[in-house]
Structure formats: C-alpha cells, structure tokens
mmCIF file with all atom_site columns, C-alpha atoms in Angstrom:
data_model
loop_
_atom_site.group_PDB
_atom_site.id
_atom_site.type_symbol
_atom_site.label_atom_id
_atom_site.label_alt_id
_atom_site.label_comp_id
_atom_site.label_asym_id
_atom_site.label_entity_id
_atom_site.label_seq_id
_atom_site.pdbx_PDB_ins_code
_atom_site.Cartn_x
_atom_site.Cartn_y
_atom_site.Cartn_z
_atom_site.occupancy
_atom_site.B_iso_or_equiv
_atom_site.pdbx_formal_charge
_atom_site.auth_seq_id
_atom_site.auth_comp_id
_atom_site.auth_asym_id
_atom_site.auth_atom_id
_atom_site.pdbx_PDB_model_num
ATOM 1   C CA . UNK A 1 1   ? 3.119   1.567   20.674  1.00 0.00 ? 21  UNK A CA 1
ATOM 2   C CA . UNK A 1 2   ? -0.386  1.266   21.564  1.00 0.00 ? 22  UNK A CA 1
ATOM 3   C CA . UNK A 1 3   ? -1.251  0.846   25.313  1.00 0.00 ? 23  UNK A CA 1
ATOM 4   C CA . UNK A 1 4   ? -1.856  -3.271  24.659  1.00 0.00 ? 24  UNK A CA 1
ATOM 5   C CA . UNK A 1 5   ? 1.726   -3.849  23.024  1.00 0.00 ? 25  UNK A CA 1
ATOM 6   C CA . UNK A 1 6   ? 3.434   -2.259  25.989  1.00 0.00 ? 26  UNK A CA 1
ATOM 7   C CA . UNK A 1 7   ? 1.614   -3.776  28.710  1.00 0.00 ? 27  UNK A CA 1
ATOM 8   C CA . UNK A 1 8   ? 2.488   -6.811  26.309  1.00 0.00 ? 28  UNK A CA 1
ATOM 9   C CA . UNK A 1 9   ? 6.299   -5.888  26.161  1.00 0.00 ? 29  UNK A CA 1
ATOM 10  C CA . UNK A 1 10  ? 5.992   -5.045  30.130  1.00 0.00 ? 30  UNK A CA 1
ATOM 11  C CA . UNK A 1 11  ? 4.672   -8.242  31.323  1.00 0.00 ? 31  UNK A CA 1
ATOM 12  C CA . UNK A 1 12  ? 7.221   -10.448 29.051  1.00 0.00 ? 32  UNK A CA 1
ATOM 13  C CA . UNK A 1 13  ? 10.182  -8.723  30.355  1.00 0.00 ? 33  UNK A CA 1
ATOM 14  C CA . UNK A 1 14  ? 8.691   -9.108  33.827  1.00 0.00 ? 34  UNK A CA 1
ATOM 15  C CA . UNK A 1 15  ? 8.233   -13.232 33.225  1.00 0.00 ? 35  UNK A CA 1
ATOM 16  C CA . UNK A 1 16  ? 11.730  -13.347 31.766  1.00 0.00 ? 36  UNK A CA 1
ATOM 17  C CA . UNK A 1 17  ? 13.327  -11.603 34.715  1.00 0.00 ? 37  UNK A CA 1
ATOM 18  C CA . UNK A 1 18  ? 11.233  -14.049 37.335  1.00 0.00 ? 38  UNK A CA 1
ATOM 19  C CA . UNK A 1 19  ? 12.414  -16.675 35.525  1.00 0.00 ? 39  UNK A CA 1
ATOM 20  C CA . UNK A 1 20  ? 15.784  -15.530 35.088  1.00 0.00 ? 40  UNK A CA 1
ATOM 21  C CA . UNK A 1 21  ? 16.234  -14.884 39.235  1.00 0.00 ? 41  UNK A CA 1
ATOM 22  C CA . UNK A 1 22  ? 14.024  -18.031 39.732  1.00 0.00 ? 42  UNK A CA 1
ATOM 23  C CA . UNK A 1 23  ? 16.915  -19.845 36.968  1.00 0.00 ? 43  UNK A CA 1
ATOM 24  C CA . UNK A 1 24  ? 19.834  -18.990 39.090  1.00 0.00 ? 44  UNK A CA 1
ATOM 25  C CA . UNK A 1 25  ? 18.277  -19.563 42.244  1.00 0.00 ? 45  UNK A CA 1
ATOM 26  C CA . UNK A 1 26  ? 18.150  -23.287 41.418  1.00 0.00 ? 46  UNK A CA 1
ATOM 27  C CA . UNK A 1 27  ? 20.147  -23.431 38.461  1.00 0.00 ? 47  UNK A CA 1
ATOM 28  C CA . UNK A 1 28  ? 22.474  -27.165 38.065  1.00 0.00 ? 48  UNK A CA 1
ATOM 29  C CA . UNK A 1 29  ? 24.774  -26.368 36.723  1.00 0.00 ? 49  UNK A CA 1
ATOM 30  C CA . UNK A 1 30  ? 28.339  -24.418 36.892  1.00 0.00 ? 50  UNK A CA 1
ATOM 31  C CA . UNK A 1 31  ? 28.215  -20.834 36.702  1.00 0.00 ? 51  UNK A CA 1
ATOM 32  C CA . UNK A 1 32  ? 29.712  -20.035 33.068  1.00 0.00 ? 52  UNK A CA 1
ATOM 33  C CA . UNK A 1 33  ? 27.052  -22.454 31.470  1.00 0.00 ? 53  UNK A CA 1
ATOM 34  C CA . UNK A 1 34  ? 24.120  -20.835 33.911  1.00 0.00 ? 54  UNK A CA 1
ATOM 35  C CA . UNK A 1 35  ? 25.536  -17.317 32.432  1.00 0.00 ? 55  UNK A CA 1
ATOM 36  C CA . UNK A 1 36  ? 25.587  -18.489 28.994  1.00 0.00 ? 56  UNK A CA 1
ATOM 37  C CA . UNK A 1 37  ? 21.952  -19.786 29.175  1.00 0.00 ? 57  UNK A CA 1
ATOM 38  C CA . UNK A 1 38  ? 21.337  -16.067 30.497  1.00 0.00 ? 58  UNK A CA 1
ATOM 39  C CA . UNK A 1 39  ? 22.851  -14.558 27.969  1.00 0.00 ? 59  UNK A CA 1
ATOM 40  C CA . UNK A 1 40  ? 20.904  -16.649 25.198  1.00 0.00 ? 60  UNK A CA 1
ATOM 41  C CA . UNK A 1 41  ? 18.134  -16.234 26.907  1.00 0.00 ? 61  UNK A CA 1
ATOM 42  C CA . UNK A 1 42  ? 18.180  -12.298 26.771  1.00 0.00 ? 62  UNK A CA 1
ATOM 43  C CA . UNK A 1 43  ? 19.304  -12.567 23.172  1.00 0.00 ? 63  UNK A CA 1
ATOM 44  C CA . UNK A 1 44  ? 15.906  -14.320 22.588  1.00 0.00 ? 64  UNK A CA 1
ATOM 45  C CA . UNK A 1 45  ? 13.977  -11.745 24.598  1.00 0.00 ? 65  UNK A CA 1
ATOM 46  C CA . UNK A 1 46  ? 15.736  -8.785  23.063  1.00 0.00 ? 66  UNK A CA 1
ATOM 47  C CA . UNK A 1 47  ? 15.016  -10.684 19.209  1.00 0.00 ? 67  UNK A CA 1
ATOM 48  C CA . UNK A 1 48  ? 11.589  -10.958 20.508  1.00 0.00 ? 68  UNK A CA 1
ATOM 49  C CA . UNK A 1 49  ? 11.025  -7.424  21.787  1.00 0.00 ? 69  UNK A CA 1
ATOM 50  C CA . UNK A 1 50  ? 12.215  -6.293  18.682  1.00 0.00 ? 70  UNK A CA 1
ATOM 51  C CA . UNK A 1 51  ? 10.262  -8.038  16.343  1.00 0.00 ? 71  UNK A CA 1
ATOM 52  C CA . UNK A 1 52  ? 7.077   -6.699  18.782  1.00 0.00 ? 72  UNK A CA 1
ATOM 53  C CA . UNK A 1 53  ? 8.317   -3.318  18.228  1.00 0.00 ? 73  UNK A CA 1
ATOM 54  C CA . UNK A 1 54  ? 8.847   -3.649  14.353  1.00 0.00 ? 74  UNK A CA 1
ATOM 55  C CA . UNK A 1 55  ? 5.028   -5.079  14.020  1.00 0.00 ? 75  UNK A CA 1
ATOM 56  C CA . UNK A 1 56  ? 4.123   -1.849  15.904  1.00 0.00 ? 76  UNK A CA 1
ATOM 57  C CA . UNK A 1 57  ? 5.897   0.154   13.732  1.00 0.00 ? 77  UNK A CA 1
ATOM 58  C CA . UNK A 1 58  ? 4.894   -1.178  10.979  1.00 0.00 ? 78  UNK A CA 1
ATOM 59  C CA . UNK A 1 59  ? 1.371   -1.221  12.132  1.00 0.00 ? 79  UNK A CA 1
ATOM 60  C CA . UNK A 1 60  ? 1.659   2.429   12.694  1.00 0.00 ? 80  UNK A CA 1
ATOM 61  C CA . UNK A 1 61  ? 3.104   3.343   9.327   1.00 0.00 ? 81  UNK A CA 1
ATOM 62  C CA . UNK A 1 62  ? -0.057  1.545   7.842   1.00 0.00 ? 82  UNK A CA 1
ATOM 63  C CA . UNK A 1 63  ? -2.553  3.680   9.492   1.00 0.00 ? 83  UNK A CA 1
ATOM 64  C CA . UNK A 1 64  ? -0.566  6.754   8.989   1.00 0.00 ? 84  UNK A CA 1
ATOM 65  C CA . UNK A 1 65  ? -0.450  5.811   5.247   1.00 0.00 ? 85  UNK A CA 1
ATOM 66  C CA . UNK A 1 66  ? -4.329  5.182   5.220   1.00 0.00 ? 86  UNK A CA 1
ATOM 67  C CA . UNK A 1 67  ? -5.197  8.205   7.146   1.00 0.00 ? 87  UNK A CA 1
ATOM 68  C CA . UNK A 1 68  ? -3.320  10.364  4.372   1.00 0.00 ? 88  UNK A CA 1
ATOM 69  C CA . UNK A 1 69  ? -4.734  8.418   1.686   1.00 0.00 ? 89  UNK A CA 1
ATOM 70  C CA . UNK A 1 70  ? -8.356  9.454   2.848   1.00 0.00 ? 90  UNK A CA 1
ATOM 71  C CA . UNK A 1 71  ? -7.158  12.747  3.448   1.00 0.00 ? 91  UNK A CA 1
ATOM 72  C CA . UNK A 1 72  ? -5.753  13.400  0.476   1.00 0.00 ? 92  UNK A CA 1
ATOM 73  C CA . UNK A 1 73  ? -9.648  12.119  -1.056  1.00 0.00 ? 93  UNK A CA 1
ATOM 74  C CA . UNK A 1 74  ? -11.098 14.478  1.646   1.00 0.00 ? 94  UNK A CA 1
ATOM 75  C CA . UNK A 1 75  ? -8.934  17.700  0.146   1.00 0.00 ? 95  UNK A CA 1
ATOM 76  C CA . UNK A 1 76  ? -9.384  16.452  -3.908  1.00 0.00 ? 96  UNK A CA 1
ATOM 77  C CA . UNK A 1 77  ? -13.758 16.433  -3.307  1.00 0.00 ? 97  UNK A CA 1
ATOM 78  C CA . UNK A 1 78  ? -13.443 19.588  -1.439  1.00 0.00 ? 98  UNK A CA 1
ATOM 79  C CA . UNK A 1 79  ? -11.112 21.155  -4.128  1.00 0.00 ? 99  UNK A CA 1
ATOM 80  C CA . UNK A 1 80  ? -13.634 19.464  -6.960  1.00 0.00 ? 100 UNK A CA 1
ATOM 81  C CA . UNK A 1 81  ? -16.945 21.205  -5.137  1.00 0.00 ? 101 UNK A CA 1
ATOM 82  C CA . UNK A 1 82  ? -14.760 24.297  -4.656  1.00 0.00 ? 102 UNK A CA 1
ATOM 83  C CA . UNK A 1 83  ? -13.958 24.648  -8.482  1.00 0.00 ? 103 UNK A CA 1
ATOM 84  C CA . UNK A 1 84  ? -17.658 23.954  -9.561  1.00 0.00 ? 104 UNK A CA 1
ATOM 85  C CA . UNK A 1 85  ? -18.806 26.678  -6.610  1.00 0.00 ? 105 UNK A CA 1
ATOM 86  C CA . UNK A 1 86  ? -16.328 28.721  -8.832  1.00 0.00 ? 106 UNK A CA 1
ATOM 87  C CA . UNK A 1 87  ? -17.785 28.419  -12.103 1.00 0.00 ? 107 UNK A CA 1
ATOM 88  C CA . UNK A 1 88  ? -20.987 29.061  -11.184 1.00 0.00 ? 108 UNK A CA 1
ATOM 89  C CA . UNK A 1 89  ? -20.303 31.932  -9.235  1.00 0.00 ? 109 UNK A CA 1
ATOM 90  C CA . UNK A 1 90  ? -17.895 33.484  -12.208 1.00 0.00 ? 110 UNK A CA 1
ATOM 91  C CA . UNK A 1 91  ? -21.211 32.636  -14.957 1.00 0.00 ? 111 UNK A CA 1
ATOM 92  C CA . UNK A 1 92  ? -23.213 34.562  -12.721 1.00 0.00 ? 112 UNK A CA 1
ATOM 93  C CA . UNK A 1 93  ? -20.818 37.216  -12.458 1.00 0.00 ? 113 UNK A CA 1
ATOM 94  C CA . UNK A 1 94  ? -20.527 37.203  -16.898 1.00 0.00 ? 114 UNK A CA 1
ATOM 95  C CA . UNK A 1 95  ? -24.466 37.456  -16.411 1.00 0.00 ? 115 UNK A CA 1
ATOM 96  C CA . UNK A 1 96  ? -24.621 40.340  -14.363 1.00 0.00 ? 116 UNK A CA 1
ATOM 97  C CA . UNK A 1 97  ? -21.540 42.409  -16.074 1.00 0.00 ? 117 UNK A CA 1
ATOM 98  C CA . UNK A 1 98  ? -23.631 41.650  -19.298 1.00 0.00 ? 118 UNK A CA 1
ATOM 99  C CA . UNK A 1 99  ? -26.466 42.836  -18.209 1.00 0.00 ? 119 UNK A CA 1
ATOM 100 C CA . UNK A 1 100 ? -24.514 46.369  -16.657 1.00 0.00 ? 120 UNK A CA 1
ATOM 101 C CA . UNK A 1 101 ? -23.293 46.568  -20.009 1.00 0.00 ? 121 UNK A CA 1
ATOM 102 C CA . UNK A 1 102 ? -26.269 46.765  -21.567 1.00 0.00 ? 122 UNK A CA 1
ATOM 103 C CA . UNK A 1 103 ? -27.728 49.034  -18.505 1.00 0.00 ? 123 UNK A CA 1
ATOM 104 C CA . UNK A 1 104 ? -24.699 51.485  -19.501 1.00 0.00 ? 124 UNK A CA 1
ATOM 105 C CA . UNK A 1 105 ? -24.637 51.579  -23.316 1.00 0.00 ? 125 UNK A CA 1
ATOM 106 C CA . UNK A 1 106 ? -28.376 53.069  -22.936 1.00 0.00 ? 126 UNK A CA 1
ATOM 107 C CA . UNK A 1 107 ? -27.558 55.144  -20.566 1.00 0.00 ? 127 UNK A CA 1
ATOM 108 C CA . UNK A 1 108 ? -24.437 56.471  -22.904 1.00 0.00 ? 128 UNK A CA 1
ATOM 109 C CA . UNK A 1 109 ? -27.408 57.031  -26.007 1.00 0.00 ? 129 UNK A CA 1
#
C-alpha cells in the first residue's frame, strides 16, 4: 500500500476504536446488545478495510501491468535498432570480404 492508504487504514481503525471505548463507556443498553453492535461494527470495519486493501491491490497490479507493457516497447525498439545495426554492419562486412577477394585472386595470378 502506498504511504496515503495506510495512514488512511491507520487513522480509521484509530476512529473506530475511540468510538468503540467511547460506545461502551456510555452505551444504553444491556451488555449482549452493546456486544452485538461491537461485533457489527467490526464486521463493517473489517468489510471496509478490505475493500481499501483490494483497491490497493488492484491499483498496484495496474501499474505493474503498465510498467511491463512499456517495457516490453522499450526491449522490442531496442531489439528493432539492434537488428538494423546488424544488417548494416554484416553489408559492410560482404563489402569488405568482396573486396579481399578480389585483393587475393590478383595476388594468386
């Protein structure tokens, strides 16, 4: 997660447990329905942490998925250049083992 979803995440479950201890501090009612509006109430928090930590993930996925995309262009241009570097150097090479040839068949006269 990126530094600004987990302060995010930090500070919610920091409200949620001040409100929680605040909740049973003055809470009106009997102790089973104060615990059951705990409980929801961490079911919520947990459902919403989670869906924070999916968007993250899935935010993360995306920029891995673009950063190989552009890397994969990055490699197919430098492989592109690299095989046109290679075909001129191997015509020069044909030029030059021409031109031996002919350097060697008077020499062989």
């Amino acid at each position: 997660m990126s530094g600004r979803s987990s302060d995010s995440v930090l500070a919610l479950l920091a409200g949620a447990a001040i409100g929680i201890g605040i909740g049973i501090l003055f809470a009106p009612d009997k102790g089973s329905k104060t615990r059951e509006k705990i409980k929801n109430s961490l079911d919520d928090l947990k459902d919403e942490v989670k869906s924070k930590f999916n968007s993250a993930e899935e935010e993360a996925k995306e920029k891995f998925s673009q950063t190989k995309d552009e890397l994969k262009e990055t490699v197919e241009n430098l492989l592109s250049k690299s095989s046109y570097k290679a075909e001129e150097a191997i015509i020069f090479l044909e030029e030059k083992l021409a031109e031996l040839k002919k350097q060697n068949a008077k020499l062989q006269k």
